[in-house]
PDB file of C-alpha atoms and ligand atoms in Angstrom:
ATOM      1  CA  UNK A1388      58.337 -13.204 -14.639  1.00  0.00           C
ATOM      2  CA  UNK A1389      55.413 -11.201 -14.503  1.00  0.00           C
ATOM      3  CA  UNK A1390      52.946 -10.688 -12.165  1.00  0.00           C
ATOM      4  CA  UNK A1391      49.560 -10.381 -14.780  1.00  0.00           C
ATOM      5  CA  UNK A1392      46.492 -11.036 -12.182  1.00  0.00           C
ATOM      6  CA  UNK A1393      45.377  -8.055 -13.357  1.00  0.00           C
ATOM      7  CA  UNK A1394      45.326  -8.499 -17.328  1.00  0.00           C
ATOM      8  CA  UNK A1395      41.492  -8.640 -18.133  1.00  0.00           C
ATOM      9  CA  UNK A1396      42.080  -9.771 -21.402  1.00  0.00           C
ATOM     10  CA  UNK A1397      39.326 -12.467 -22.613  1.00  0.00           C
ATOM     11  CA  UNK A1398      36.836 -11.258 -19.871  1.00  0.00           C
ATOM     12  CA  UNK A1399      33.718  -8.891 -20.395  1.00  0.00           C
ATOM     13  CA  UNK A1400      32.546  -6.398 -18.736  1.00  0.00           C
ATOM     14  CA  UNK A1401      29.414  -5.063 -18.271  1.00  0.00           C
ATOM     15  CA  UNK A1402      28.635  -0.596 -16.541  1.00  0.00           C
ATOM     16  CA  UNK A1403      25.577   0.637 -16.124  1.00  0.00           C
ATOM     17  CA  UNK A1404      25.716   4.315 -16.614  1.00  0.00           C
ATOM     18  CA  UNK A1405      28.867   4.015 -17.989  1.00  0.00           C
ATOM     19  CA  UNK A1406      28.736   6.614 -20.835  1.00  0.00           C
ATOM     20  CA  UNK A1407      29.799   9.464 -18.022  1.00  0.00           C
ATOM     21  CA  UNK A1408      31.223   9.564 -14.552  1.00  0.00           C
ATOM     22  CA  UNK A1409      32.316   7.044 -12.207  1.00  0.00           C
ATOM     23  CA  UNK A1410      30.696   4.409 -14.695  1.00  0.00           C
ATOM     24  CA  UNK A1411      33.061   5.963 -17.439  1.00  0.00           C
ATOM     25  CA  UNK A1412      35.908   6.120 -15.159  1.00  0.00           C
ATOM     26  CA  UNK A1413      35.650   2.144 -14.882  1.00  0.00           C
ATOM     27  CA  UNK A1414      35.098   1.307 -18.263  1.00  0.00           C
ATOM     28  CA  UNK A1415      37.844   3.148 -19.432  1.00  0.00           C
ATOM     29  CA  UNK A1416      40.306   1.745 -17.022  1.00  0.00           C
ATOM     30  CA  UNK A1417      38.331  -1.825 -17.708  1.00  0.00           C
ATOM     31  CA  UNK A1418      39.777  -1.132 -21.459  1.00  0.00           C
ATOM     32  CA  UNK A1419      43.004  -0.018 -20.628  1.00  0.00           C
ATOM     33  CA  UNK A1420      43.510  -3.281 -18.719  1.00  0.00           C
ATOM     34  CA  UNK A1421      42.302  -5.547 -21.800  1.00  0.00           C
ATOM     35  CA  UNK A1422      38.307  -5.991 -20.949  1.00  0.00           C
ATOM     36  CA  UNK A1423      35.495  -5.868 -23.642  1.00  0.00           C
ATOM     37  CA  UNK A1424      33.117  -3.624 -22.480  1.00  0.00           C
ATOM     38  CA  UNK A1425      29.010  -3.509 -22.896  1.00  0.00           C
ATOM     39  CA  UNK A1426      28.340   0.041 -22.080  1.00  0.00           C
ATOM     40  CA  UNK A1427      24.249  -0.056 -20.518  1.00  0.00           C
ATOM     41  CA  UNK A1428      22.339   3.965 -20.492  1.00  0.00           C
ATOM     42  CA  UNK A1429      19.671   5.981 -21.630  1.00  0.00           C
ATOM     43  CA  UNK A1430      21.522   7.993 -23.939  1.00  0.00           C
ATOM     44  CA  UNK A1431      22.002   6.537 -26.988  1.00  0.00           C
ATOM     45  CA  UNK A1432      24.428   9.002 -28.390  1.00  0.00           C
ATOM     46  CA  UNK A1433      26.177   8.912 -24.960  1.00  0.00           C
ATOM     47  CA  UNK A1434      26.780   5.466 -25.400  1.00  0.00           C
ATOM     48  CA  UNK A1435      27.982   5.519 -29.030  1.00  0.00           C
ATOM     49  CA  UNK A1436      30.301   8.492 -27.881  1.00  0.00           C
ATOM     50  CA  UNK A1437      31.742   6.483 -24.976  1.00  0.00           C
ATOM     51  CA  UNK A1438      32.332   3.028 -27.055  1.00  0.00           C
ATOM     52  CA  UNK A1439      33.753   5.150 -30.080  1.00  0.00           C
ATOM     53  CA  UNK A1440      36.343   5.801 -27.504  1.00  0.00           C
ATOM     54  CA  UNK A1441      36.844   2.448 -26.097  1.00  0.00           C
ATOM     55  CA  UNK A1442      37.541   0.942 -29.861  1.00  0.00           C
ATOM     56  CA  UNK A1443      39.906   3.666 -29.696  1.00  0.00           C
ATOM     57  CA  UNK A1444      41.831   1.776 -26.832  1.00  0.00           C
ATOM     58  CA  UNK A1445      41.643  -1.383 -29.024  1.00  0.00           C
ATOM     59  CA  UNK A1446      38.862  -3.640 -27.382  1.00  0.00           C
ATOM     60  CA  UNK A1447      35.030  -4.518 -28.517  1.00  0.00           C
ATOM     61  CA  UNK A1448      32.775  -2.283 -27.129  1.00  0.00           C
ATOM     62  CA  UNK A1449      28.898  -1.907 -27.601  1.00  0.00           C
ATOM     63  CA  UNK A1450      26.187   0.601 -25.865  1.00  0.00           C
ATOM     64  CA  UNK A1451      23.252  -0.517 -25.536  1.00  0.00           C
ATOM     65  CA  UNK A1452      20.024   1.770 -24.693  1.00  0.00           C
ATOM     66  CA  UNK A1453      18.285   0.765 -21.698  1.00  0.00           C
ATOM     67  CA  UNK A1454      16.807   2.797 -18.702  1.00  0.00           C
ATOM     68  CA  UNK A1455      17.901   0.196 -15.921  1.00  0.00           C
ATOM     69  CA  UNK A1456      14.319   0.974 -13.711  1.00  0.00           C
ATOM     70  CA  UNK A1457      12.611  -0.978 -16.917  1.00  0.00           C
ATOM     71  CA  UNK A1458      12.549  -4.733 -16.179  1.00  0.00           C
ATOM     72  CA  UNK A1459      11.948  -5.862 -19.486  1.00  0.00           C
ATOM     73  CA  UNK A1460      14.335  -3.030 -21.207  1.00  0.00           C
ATOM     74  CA  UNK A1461      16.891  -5.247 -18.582  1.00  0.00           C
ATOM     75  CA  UNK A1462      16.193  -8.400 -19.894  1.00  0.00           C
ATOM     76  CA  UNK A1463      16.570  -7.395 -23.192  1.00  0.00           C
ATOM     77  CA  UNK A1464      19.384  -5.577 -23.099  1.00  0.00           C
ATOM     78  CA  UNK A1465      21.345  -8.563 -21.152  1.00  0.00           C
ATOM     79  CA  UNK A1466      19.603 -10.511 -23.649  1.00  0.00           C
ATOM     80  CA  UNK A1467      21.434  -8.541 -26.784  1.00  0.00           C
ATOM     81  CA  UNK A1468      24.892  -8.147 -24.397  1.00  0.00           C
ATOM     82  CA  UNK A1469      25.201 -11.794 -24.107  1.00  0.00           C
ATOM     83  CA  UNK A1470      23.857 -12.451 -28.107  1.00  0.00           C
ATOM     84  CA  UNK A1471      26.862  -9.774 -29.206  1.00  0.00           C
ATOM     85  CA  UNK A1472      29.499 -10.760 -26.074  1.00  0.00           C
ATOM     86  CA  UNK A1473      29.000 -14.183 -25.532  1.00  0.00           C
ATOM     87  CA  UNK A1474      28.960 -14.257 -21.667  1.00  0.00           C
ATOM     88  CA  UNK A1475      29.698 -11.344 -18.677  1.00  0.00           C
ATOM     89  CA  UNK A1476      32.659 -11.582 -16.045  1.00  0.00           C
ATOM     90  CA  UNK A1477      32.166  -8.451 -14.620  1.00  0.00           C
ATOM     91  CA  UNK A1478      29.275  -6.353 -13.969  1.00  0.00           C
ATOM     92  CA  UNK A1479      28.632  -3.152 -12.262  1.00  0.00           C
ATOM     93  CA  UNK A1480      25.079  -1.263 -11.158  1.00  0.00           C
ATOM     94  CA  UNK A1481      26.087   1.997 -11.086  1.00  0.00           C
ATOM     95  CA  UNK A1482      23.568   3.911 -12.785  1.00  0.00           C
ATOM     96  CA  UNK A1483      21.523   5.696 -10.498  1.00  0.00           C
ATOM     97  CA  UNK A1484      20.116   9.551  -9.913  1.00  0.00           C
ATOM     98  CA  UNK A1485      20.424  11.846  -6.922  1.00  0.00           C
ATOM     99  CA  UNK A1486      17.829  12.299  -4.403  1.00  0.00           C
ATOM    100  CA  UNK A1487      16.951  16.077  -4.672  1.00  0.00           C
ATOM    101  CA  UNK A1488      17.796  17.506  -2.126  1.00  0.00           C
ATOM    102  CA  UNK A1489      14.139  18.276  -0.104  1.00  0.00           C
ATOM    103  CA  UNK A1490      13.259  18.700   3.387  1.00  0.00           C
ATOM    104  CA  UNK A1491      12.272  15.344   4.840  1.00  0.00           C
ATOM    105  CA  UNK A1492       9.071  16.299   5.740  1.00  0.00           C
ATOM    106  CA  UNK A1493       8.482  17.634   2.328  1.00  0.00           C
ATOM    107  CA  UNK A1494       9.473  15.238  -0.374  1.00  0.00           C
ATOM    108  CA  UNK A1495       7.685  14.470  -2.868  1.00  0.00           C
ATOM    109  CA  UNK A1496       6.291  10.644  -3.128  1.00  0.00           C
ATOM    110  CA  UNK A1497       6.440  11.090  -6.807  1.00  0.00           C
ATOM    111  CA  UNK A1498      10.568  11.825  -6.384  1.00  0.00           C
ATOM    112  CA  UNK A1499      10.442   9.223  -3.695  1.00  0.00           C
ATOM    113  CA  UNK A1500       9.463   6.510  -5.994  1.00  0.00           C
ATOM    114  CA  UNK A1501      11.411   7.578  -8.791  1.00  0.00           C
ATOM    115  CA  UNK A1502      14.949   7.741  -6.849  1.00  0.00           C
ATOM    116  CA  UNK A1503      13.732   3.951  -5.484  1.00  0.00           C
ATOM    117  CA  UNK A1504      12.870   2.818  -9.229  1.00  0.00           C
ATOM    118  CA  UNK A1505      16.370   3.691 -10.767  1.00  0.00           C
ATOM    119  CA  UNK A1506      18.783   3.578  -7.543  1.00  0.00           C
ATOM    120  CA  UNK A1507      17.214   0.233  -6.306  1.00  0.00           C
ATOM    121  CA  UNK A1508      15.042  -1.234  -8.753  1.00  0.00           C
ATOM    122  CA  UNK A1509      17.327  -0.781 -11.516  1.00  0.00           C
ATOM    123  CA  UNK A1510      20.042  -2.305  -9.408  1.00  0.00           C
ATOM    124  CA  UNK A1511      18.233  -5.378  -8.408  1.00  0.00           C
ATOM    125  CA  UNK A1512      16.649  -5.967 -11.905  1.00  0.00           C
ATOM    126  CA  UNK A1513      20.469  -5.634 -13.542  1.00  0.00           C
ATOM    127  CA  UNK A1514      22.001  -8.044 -10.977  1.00  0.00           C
ATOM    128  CA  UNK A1515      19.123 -10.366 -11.120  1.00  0.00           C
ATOM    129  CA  UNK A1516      19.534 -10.625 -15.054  1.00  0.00           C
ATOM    130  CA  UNK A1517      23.784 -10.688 -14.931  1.00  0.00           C
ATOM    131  CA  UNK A1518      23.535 -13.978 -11.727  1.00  0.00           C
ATOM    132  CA  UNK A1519      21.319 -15.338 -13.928  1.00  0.00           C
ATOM    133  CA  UNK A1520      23.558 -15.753 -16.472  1.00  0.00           C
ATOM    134  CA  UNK A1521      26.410 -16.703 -14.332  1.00  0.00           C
ATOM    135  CA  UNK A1522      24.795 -19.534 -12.328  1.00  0.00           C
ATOM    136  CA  UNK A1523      23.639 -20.872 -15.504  1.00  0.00           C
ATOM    137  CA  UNK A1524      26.845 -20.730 -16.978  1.00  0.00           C
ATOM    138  CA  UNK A1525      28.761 -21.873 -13.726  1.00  0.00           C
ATOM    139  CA  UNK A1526      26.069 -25.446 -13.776  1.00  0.00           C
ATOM    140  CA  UNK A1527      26.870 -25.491 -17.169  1.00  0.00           C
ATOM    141  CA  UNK A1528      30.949 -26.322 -15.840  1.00  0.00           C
ATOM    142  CA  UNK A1529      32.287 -22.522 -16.648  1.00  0.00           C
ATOM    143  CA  UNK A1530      31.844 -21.002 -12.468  1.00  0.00           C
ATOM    144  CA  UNK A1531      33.311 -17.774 -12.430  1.00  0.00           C
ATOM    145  CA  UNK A1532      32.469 -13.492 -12.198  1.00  0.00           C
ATOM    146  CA  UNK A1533      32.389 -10.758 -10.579  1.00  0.00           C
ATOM    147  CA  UNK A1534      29.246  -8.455  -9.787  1.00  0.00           C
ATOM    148  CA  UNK A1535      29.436  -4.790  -7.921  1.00  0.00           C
ATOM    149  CA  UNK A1536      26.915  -2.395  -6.320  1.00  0.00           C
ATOM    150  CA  UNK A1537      27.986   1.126  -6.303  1.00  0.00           C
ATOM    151  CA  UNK A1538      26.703   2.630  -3.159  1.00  0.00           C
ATOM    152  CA  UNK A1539      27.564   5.711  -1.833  1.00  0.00           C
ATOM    153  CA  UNK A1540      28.952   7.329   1.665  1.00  0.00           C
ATOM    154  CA  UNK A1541      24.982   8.509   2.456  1.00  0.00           C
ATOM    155  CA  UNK A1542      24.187   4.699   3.169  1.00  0.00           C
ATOM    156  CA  UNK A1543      26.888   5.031   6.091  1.00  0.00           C
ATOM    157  CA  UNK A1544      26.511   8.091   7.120  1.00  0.00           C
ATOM    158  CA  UNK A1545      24.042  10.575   7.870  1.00  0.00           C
ATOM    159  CA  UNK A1546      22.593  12.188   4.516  1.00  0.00           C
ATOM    160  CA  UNK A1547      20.169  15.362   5.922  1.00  0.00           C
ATOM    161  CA  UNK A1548      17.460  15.818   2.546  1.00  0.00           C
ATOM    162  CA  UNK A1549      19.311  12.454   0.727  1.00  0.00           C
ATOM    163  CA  UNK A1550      16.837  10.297   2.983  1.00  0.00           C
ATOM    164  CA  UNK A1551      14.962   8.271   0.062  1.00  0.00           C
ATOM    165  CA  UNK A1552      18.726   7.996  -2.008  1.00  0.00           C
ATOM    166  CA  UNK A1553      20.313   6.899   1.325  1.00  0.00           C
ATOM    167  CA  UNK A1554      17.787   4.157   1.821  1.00  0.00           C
ATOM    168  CA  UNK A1555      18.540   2.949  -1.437  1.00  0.00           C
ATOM    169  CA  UNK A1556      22.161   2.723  -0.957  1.00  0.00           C
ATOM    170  CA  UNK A1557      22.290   1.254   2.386  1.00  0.00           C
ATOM    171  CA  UNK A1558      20.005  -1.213   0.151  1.00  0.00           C
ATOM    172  CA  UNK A1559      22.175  -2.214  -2.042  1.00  0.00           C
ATOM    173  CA  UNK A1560      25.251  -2.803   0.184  1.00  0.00           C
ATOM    174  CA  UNK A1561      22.589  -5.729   1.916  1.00  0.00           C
ATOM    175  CA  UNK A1562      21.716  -6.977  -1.565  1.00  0.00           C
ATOM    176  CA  UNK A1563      25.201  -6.760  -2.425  1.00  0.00           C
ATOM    177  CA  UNK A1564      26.296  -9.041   1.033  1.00  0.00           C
ATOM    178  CA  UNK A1565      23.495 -11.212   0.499  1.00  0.00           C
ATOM    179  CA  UNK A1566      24.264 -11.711  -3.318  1.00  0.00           C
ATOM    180  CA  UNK A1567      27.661 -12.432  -2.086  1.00  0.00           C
ATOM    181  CA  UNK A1568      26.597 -15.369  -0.075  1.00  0.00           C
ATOM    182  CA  UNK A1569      24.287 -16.904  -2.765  1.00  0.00           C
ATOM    183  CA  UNK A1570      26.772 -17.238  -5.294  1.00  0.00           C
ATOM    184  CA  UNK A1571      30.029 -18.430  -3.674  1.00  0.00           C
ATOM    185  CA  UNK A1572      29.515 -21.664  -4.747  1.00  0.00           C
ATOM    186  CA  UNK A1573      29.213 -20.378  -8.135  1.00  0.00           C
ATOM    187  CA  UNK A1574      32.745 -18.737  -8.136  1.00  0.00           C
ATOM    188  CA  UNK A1575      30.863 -15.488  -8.118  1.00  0.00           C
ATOM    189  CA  UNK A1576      31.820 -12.625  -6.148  1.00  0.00           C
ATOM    190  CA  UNK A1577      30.259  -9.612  -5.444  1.00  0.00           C
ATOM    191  CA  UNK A1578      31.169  -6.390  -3.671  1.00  0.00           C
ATOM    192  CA  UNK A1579      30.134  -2.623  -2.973  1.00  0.00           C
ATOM    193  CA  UNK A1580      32.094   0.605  -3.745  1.00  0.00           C
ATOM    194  CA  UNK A1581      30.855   3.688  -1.740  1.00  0.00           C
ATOM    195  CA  UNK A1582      31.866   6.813  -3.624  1.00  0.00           C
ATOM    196  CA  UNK A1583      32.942  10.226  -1.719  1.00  0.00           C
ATOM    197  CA  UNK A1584      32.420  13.899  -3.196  1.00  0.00           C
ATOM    198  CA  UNK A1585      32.776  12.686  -6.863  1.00  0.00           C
ATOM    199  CA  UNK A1586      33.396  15.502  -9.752  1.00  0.00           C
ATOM    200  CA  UNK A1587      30.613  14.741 -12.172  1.00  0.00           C
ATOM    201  CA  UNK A1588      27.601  15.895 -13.562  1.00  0.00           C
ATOM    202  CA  UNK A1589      25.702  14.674 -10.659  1.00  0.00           C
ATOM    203  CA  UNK A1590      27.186  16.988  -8.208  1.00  0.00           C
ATOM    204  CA  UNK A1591      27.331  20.081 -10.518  1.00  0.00           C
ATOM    205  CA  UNK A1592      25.386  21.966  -7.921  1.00  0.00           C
ATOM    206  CA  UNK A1593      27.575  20.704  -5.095  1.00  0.00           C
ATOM    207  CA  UNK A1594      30.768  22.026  -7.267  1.00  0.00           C
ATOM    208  CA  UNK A1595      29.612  25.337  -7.861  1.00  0.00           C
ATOM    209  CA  UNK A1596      28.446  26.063  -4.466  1.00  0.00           C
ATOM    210  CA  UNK A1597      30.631  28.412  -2.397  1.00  0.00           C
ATOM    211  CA  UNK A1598      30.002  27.360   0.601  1.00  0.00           C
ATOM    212  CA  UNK A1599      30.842  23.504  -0.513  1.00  0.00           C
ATOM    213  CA  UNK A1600      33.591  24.425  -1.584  1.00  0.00           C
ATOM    214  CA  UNK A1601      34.520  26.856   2.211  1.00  0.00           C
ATOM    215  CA  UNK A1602      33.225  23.909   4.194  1.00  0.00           C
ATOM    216  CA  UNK A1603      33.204  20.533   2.533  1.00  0.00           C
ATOM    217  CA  UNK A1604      36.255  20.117   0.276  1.00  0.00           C
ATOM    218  CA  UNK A1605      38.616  21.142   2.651  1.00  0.00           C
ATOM    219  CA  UNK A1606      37.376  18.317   5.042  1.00  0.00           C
ATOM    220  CA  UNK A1607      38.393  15.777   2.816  1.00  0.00           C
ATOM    221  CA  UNK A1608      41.653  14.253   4.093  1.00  0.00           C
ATOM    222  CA  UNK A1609      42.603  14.451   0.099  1.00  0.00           C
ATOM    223  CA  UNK A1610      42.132  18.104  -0.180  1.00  0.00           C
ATOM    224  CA  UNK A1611      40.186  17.660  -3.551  1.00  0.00           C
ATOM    225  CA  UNK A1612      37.095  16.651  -5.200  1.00  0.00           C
ATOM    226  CA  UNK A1613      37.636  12.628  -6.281  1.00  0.00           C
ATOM    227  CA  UNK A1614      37.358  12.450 -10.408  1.00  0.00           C
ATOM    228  CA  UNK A1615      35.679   9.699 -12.330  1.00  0.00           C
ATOM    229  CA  UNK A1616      38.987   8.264 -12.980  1.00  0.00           C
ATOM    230  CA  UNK A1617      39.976   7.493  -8.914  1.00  0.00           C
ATOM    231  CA  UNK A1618      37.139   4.638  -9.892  1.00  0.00           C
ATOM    232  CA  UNK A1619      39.551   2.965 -12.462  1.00  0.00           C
ATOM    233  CA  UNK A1620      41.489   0.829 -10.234  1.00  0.00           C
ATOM    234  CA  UNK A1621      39.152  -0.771  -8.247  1.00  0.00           C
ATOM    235  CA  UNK A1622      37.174  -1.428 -11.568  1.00  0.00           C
ATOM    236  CA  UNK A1623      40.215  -3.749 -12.471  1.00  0.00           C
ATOM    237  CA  UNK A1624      41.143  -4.828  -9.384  1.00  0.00           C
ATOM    238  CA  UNK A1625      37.418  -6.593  -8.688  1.00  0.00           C
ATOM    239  CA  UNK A1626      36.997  -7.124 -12.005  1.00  0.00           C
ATOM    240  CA  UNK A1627      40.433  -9.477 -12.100  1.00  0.00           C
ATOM    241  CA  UNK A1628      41.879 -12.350 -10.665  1.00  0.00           C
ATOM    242  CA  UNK A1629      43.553 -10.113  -8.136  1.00  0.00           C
ATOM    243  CA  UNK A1630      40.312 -10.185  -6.308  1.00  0.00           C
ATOM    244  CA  UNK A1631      39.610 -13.766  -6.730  1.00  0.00           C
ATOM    245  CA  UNK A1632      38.937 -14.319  -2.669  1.00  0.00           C
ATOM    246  CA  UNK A1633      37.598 -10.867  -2.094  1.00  0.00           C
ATOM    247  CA  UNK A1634      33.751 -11.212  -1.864  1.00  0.00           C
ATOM    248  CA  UNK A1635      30.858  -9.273   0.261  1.00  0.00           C
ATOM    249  CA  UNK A1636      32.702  -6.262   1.213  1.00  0.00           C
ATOM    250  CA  UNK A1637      32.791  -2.616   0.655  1.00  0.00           C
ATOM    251  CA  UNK A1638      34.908  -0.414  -0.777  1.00  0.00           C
ATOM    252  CA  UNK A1639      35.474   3.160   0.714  1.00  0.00           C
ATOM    253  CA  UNK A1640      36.592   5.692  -2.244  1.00  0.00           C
ATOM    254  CA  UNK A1641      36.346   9.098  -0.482  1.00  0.00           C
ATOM    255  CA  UNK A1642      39.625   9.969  -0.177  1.00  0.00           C
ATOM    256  CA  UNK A1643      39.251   9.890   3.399  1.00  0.00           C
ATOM    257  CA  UNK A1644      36.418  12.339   4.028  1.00  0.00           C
ATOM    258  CA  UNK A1645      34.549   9.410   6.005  1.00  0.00           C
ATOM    259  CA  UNK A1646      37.283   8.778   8.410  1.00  0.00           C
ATOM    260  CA  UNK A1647      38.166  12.482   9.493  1.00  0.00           C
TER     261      UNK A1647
HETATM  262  P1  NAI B2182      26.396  10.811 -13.433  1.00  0.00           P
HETATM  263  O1  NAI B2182      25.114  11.552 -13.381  1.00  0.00           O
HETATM  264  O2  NAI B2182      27.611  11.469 -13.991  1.00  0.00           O
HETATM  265  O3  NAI B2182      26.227   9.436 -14.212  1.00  0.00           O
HETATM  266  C1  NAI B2182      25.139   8.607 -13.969  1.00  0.00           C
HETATM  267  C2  NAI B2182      25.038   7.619 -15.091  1.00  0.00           C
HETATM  268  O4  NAI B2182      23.892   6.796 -14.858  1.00  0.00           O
HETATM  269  C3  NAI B2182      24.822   8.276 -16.437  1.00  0.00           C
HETATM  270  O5  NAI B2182      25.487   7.544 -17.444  1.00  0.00           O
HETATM  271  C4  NAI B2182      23.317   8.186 -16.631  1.00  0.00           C
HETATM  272  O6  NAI B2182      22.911   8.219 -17.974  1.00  0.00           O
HETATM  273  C5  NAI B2182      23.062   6.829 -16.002  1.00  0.00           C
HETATM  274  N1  NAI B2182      21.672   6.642 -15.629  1.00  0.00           N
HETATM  275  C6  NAI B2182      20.941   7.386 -14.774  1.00  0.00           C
HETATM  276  N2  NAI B2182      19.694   6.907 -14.707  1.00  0.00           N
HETATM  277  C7  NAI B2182      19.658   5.825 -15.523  1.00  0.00           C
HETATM  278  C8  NAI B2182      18.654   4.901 -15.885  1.00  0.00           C
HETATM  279  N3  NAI B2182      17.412   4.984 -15.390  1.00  0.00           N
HETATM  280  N4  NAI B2182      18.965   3.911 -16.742  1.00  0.00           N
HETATM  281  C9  NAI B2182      20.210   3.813 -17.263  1.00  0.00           C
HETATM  282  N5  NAI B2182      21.193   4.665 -16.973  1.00  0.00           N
HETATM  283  C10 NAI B2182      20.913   5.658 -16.112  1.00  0.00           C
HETATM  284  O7  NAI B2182      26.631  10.340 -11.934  1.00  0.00           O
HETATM  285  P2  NAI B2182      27.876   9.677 -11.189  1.00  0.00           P
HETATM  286  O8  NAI B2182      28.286  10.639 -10.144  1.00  0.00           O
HETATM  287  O9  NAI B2182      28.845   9.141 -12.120  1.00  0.00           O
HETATM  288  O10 NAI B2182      27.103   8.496 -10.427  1.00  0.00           O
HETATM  289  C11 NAI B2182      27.351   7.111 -10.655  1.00  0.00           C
HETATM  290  C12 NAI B2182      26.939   6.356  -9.424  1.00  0.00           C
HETATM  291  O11 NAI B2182      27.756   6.769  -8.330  1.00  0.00           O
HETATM  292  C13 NAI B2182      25.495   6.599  -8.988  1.00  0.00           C
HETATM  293  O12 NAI B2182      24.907   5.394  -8.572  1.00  0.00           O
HETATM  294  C14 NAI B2182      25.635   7.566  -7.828  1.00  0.00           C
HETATM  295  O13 NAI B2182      24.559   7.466  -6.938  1.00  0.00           O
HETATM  296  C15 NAI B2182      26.939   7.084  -7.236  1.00  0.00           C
HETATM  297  N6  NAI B2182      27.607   8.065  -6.381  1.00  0.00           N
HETATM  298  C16 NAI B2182      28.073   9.252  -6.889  1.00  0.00           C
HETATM  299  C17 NAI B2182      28.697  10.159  -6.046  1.00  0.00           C
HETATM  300  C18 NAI B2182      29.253  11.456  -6.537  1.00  0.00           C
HETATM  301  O14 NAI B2182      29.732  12.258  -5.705  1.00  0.00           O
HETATM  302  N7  NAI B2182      29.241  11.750  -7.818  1.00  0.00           N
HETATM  303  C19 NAI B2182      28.854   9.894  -4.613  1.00  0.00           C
HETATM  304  C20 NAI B2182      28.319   8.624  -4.184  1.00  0.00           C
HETATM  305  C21 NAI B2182      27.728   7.751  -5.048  1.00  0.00           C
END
């Protein structure tokens, strides 16, 4: 006997962002565990690069171009995922952009707007398109999926010159709940994941900063920056039956740095 919860084979998954980073982490893992995967991002030749590799691993896999702060780019692109896939399972909003990294009393509206457009618009147009499809599906006698938010440790804590990225990540842990509570009836589930100091191209300056480095790293209980593939097993685990009564919550991956 076997315990095979976690076997995503037959479902499909869709990342945002995930050519790169914690969105590649997942999808690779998603792949490894027996998911088709619809890769979503603005690089084109990102995306080809990233689903080369998933065929690799032996599962369909398609990127599709979209810039997730485009509402219509959305709808068609979650038009041409379900037209090539069929139907989603498992969908996760991670793209999203940093807020940088200017005094509060300084920032720019223009950078204001943009970090809202792709960190919160491009969230709530993404997860409006994938329910969508599931609460048709589920009234059409096939309930069922799985939807995520990835958030980040700045909409829990204090995030000095991250104030416009904060708000939108404290904003999508409440669409996230409320999401959550929508679609229960629809067998839908939906959670958050709230990243720590992640290794990836977002946080290049971060890495090569001495003084991170001297003052940050060593804080975390884990003694080590977190890598895009720490983001692999809660990709399968909420993307699987495993989770099939885990709903509205949120997931902590900072290898303690929140807690210490
Ligand atoms: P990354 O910069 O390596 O990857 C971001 C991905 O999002 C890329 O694939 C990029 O092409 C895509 N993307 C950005 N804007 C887009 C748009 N308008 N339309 C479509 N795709 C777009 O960054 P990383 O670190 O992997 O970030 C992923 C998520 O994790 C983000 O939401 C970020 O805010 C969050 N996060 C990251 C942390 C870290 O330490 N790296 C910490 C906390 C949260």
């Amino acid at each position: 006997m076997t315990y095979s919860a976690f076997d995503l084979t037959g479902k499909v998954a869709l990342i945002t962002g995930g050519n790169r980073g914690i969105g590649w982490g997942m999808a690779e893992a998603l792949a490894q565990a027996g998911a088709e995967v619809a890769i979503w991002g603005r690089d084109g030749a990102r995306n080809e690069e990233a689903v080369r590799k998933l065929s690799e691993i032996g599962v369909k896999a398609k990127g599709y171009a979209v810039d997730v702060a485009n509402e219509s780019e959305v709808n068609a692109a979650m038009t041409h995922t379900l037209a090539d896939f069929g139907r989603v399972d498992f969908a996760v909003a991670n793209a999203g952009i940093g807020g940088g990294g200017a005094k509060f009393g300084e920032f720019p509206t223009d950078l204001y707007r943009r970090v809202l457009s792709v960190n919160l618009d491009g969230v709530f147009f993404t997860l409006r398109a994938v329910c969508k499809h599931m609460t048709e599906r589920a009234e059409a006698g096939d309930p069922g999926g799985s939807l995520v938010g990835v958030a980040s440790l700045a909409a829990i804590e204090g995030a000095a010159r991250n104030e416009a990225y904060a708000a939108t990540k404290g904003a999508v842990i409440s669409m996230i709940k409320s999401i959550a509570v929508e679609h229960a009836r629809y067998g839908v589930r939906a959670n958050a994941v709230l990243p720590g100091w992640i290794a990836t191209d977002m946080t290049a300056g971060a890495q090569a900063a001495p003084a991170f480095a001297e003052k940050v790293i060593p804080r975390v209980p884990m003694r080590r920056w977190g890598e895009p593939k720490d983001f692999g097993g809660i990709a399968v685990y909420l993307a699987s039956d495993a989770s099939s009564y885990h709903s509205g919550d949120l997931f902590v991956i900072d290898g303690g740095y929140a807690i210490f």
